[in-house]
PDB file of C-alpha atoms in Angstrom:
ATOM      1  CA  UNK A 103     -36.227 -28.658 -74.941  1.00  0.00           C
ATOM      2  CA  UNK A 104     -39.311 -30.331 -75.647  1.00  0.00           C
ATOM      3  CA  UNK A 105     -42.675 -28.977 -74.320  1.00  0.00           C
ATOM      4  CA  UNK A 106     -46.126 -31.371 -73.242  1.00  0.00           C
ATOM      5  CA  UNK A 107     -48.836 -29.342 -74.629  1.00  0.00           C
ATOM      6  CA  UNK A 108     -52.252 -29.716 -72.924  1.00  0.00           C
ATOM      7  CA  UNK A 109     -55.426 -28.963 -75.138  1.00  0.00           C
ATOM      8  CA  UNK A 110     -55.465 -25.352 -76.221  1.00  0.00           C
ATOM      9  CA  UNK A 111     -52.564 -24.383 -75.413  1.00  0.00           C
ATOM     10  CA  UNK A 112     -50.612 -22.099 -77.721  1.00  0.00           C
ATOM     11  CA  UNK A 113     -46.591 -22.101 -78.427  1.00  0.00           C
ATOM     12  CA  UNK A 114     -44.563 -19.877 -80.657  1.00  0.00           C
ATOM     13  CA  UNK A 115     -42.716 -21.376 -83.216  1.00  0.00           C
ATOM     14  CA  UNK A 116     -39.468 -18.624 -82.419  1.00  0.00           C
ATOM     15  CA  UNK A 117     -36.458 -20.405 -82.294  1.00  0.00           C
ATOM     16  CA  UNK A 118     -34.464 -20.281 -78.637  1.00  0.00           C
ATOM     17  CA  UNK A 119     -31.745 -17.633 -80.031  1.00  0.00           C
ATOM     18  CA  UNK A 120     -34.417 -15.637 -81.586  1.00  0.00           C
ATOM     19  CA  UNK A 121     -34.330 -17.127 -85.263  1.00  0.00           C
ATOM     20  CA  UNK A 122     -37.689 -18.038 -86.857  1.00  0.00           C
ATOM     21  CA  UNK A 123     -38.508 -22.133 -87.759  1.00  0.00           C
ATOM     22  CA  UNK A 124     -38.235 -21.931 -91.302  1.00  0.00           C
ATOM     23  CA  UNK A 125     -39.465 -25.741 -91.964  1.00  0.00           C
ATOM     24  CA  UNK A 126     -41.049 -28.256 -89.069  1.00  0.00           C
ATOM     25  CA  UNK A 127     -42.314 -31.473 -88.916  1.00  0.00           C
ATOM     26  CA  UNK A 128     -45.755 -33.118 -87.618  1.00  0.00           C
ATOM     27  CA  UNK A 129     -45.058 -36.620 -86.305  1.00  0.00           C
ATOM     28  CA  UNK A 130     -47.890 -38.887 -85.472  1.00  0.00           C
ATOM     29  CA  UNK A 131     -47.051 -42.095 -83.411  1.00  0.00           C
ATOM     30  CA  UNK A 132     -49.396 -44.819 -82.070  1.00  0.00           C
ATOM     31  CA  UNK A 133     -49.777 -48.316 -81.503  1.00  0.00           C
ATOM     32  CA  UNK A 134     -53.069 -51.074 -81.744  1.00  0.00           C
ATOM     33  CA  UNK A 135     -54.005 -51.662 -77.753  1.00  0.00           C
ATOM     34  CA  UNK A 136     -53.964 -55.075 -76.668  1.00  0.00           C
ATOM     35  CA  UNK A 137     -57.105 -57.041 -76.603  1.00  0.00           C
ATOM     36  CA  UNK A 138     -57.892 -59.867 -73.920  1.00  0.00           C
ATOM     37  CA  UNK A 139     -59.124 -62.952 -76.047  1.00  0.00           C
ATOM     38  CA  UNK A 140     -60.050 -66.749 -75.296  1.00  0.00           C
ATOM     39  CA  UNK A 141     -56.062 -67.018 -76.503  1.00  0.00           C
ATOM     40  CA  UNK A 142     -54.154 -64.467 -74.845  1.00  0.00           C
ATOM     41  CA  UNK A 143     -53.798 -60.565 -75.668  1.00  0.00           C
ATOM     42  CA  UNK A 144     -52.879 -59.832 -78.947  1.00  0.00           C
ATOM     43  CA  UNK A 145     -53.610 -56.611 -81.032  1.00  0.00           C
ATOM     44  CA  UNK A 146     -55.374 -55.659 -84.455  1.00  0.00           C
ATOM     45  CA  UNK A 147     -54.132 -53.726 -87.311  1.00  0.00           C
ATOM     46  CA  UNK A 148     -55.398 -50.005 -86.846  1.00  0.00           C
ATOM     47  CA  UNK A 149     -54.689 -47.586 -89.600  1.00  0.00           C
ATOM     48  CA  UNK A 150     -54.425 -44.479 -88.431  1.00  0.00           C
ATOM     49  CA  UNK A 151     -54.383 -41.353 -91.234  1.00  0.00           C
ATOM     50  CA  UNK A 152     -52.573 -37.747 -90.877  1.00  0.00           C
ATOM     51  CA  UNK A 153     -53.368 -35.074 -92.777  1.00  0.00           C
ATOM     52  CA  UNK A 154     -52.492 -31.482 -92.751  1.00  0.00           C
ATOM     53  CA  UNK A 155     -55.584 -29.177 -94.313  1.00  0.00           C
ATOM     54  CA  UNK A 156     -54.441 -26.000 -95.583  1.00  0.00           C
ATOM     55  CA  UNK A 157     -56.710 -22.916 -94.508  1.00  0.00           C
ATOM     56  CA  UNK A 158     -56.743 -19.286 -96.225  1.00  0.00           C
ATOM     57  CA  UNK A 159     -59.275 -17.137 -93.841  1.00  0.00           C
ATOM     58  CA  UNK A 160     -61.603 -19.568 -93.349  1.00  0.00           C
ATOM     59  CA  UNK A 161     -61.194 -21.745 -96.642  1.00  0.00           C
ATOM     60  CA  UNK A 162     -59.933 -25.342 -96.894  1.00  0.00           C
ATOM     61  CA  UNK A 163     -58.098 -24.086-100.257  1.00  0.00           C
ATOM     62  CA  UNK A 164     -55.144 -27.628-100.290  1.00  0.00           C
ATOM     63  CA  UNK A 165     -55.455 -30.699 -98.130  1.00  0.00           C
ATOM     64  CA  UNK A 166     -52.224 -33.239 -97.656  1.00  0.00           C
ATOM     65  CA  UNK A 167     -52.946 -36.665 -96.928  1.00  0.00           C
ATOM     66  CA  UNK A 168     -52.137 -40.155 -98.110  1.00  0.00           C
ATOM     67  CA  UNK A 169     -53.962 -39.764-101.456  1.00  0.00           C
ATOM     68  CA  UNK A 170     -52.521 -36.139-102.212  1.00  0.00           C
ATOM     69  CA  UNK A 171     -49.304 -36.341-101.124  1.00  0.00           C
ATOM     70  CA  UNK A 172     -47.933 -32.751-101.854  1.00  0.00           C
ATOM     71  CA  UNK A 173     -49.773 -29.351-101.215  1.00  0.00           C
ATOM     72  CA  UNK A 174     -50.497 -28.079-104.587  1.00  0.00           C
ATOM     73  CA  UNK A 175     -47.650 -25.260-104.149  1.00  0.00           C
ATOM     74  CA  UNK A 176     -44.877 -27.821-102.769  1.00  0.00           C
ATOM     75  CA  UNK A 177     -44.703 -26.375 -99.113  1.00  0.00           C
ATOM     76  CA  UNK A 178     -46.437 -29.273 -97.235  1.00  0.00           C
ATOM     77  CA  UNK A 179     -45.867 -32.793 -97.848  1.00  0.00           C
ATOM     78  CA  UNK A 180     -46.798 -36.053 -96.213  1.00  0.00           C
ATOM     79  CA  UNK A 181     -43.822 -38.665 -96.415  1.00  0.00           C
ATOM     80  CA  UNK A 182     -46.378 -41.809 -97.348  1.00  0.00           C
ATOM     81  CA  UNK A 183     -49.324 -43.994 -95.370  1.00  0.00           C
ATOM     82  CA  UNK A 184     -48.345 -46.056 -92.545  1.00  0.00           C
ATOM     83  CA  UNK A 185     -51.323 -48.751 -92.233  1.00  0.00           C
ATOM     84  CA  UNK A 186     -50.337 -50.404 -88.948  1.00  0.00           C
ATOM     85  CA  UNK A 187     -48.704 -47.989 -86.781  1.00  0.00           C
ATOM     86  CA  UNK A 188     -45.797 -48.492 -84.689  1.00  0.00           C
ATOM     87  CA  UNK A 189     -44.006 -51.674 -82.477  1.00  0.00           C
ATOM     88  CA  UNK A 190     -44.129 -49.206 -79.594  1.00  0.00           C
ATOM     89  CA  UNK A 191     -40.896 -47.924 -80.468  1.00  0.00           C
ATOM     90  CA  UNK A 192     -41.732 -44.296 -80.117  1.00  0.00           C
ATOM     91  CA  UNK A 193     -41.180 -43.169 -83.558  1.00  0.00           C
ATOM     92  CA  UNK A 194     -43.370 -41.223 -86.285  1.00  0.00           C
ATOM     93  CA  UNK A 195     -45.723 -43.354 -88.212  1.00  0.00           C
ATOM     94  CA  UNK A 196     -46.487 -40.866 -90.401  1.00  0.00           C
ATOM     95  CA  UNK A 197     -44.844 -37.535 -90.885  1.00  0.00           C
ATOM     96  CA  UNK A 198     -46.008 -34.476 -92.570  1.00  0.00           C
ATOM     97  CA  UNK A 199     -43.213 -31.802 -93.651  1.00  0.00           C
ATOM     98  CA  UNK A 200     -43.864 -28.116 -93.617  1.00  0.00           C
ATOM     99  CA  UNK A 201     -41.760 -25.543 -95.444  1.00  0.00           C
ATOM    100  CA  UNK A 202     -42.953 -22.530 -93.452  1.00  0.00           C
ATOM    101  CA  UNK A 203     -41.161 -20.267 -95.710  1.00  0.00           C
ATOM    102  CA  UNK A 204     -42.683 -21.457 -99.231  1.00  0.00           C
ATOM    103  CA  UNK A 205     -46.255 -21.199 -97.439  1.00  0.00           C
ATOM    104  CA  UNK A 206     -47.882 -18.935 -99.832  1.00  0.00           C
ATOM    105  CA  UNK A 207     -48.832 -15.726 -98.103  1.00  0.00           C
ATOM    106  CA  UNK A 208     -52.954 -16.177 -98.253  1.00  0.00           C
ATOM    107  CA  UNK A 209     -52.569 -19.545 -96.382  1.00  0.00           C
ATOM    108  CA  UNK A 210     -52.907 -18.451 -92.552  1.00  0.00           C
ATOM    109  CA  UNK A 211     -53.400 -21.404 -90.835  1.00  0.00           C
ATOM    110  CA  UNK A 212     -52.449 -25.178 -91.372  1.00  0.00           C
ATOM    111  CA  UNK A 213     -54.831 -27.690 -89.157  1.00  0.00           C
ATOM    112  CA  UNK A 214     -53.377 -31.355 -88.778  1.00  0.00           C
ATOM    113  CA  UNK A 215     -56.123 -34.067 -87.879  1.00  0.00           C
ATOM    114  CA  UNK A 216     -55.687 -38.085 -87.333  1.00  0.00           C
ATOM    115  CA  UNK A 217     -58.328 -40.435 -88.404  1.00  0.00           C
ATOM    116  CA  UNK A 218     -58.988 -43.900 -88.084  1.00  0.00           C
ATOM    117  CA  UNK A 219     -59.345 -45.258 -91.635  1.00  0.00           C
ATOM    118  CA  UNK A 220     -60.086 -49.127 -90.754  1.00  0.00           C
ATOM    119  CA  UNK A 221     -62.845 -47.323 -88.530  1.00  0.00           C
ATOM    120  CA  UNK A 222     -61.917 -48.482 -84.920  1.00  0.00           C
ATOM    121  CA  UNK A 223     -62.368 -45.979 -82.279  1.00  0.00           C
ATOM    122  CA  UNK A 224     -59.325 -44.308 -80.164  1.00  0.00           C
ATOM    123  CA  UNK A 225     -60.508 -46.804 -77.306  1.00  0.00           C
ATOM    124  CA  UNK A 226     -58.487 -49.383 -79.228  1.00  0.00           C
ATOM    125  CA  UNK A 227     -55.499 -46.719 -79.834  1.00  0.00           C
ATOM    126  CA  UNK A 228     -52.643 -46.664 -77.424  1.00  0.00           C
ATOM    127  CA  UNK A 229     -48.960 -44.721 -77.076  1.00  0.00           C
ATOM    128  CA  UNK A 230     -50.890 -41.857 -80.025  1.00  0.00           C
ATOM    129  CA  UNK A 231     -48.850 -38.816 -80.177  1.00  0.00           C
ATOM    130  CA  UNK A 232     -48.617 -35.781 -82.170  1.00  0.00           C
ATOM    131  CA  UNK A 233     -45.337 -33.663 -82.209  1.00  0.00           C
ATOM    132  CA  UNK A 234     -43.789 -30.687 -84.046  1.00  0.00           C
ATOM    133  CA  UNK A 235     -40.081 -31.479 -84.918  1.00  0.00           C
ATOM    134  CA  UNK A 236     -37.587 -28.302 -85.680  1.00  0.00           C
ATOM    135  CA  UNK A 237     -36.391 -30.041 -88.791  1.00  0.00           C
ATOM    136  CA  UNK A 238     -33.097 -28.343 -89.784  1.00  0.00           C
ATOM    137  CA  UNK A 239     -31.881 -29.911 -86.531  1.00  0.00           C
ATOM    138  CA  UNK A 240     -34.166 -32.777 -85.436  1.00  0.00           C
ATOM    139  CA  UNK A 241     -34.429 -30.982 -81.906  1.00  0.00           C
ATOM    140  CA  UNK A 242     -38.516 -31.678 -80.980  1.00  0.00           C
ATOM    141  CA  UNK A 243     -40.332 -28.368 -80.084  1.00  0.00           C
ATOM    142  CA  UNK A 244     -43.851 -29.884 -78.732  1.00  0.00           C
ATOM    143  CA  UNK A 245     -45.650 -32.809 -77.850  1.00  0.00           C
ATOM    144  CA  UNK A 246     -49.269 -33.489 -77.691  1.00  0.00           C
ATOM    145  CA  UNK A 247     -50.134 -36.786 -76.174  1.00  0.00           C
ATOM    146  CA  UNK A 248     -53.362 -38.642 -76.928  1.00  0.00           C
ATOM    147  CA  UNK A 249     -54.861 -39.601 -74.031  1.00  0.00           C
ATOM    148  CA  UNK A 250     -58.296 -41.633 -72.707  1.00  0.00           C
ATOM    149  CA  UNK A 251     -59.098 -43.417 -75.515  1.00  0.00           C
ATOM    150  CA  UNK A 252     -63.107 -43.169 -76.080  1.00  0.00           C
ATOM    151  CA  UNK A 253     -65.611 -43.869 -78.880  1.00  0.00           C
ATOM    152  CA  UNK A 254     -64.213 -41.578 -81.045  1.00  0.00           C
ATOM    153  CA  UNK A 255     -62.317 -42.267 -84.499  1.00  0.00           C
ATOM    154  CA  UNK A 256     -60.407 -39.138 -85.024  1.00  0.00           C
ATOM    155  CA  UNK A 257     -59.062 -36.284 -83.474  1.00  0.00           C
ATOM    156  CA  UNK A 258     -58.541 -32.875 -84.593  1.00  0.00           C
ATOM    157  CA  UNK A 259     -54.752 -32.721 -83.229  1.00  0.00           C
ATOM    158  CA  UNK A 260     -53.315 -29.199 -83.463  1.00  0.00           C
ATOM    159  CA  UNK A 261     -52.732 -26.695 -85.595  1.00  0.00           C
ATOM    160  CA  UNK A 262     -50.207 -23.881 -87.194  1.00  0.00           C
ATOM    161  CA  UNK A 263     -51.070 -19.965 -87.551  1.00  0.00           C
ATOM    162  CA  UNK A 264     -49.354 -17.249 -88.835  1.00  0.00           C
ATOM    163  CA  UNK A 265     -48.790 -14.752 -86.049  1.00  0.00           C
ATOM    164  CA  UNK A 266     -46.919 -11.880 -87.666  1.00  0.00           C
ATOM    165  CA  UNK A 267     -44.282 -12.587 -89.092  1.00  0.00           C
ATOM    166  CA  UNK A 268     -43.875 -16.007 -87.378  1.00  0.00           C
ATOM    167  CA  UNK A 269     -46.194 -19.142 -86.415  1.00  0.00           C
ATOM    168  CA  UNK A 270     -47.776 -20.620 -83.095  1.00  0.00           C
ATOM    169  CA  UNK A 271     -48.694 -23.869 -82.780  1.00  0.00           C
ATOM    170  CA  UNK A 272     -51.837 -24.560 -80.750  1.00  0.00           C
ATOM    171  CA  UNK A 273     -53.056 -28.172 -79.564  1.00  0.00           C
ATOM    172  CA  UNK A 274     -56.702 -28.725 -79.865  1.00  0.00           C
ATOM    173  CA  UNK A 275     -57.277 -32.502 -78.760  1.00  0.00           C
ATOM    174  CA  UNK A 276     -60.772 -32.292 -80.291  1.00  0.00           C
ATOM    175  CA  UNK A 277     -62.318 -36.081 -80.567  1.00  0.00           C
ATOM    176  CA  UNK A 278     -64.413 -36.114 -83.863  1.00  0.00           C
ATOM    177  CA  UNK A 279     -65.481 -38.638 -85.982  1.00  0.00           C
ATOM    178  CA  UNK A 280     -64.768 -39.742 -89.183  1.00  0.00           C
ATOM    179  CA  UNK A 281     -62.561 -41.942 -91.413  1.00  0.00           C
ATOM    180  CA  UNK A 282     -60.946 -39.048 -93.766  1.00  0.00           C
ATOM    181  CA  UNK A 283     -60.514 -35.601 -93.258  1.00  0.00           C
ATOM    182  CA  UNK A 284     -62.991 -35.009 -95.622  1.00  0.00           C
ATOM    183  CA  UNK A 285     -65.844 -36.159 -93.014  1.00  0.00           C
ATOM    184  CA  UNK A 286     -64.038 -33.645 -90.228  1.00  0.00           C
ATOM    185  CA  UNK A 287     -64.433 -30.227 -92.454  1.00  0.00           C
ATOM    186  CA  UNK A 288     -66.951 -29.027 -90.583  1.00  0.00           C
ATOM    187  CA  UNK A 289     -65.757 -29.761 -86.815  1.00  0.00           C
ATOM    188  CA  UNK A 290     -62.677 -28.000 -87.843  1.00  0.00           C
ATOM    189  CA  UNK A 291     -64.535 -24.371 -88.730  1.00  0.00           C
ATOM    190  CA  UNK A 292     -64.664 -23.745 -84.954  1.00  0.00           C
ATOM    191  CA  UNK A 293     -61.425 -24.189 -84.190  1.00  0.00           C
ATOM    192  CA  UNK A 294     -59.550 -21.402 -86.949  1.00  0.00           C
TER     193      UNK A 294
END
């Protein structure tokens, strides 16, 4: 059973019969919103970026993203750039696999953010979603739904903490701007 998460809200990452997630997947979804023209609606290409910035304390130490595929220690890995987004079919664009268990033990928190590459704001965004994916089963865990649009052109989405011995997954829904997750660094520091 899927759950809607509404921003800041916080979800462990048990399994149902008490097992621990031992790898999950971040799905991002979206499609270009149609535009009224002289000639009917039609849509524009909107490339829309995950990444998944790796966190020890406070410290970006790794960063996965279309340019750096793989985390430096093989746990986290983004399965390639998707420059158009979807036909509405409500599928992942991108994906970014997490091998909870080969997380090296200094790296507390994983934050996953969405940026508009080509620049347009979420105001031209529609159908955006994040979601967490069990995936040694497929079964989806949460969803986080982008919603509004606005001048914006990215959004810190959510992110994964060790709790213990297990993870939670909070959704933050912060609109930032920026066209890599290199210009979002600093919005992110409040939210570890």
């Amino acid at each position: 059973m899927s759950v809607n998460l509404s921003k800041g809200q916080a979800i462990s990452l048990q399994k149902s019969d008490g097992g621990t997630l031992t790898a999950v997947r971040m799905g991002l979804g979206w499609q270009a919103a149609p535009r009224r023209g002289l000639f009917g609606s039609r849509t524009r290409e909107i490339d829309l970026d995950a990444s998944a910035v790796l966190f020890a304390d406070r410290q970006a130490v790794d960063v996965v993203f279309f340019q750096h595929l793989v985390s430096d220690d093989g746990s986290v890995r983004h399965t390639g750039d998707n420059l158009v987004g979807g036909a509405g079919q409500g599928g992942d664009d991108e994906a970014i696999l997490v091998d909870l268990q080969r997380i090296p033990v200094h790296i507390n928190q994983i934050v996953f953010t969405v940026n508009s590459f080509t620049g347009q704001s979420f105001a031209e965004v529609q159908n955006a979603f994040c979601r967490l994916v069990d995936e040694t089963n497929g079964q989806e865990l949460a969803r986080y739904t982008l919603t509004g649009g606005g001048p914006y052109t990215a959004q810190i989405m959510a992110k994964v903490g060790r709790n213990g011995t297990g993870w939670t997954m909070t959704a933050i829904g912060e609109p930032a701007n920026g066209r890599t997750f290199q210009d979002l660094l600093p919005a992110l520091v409040p939210h570890l």
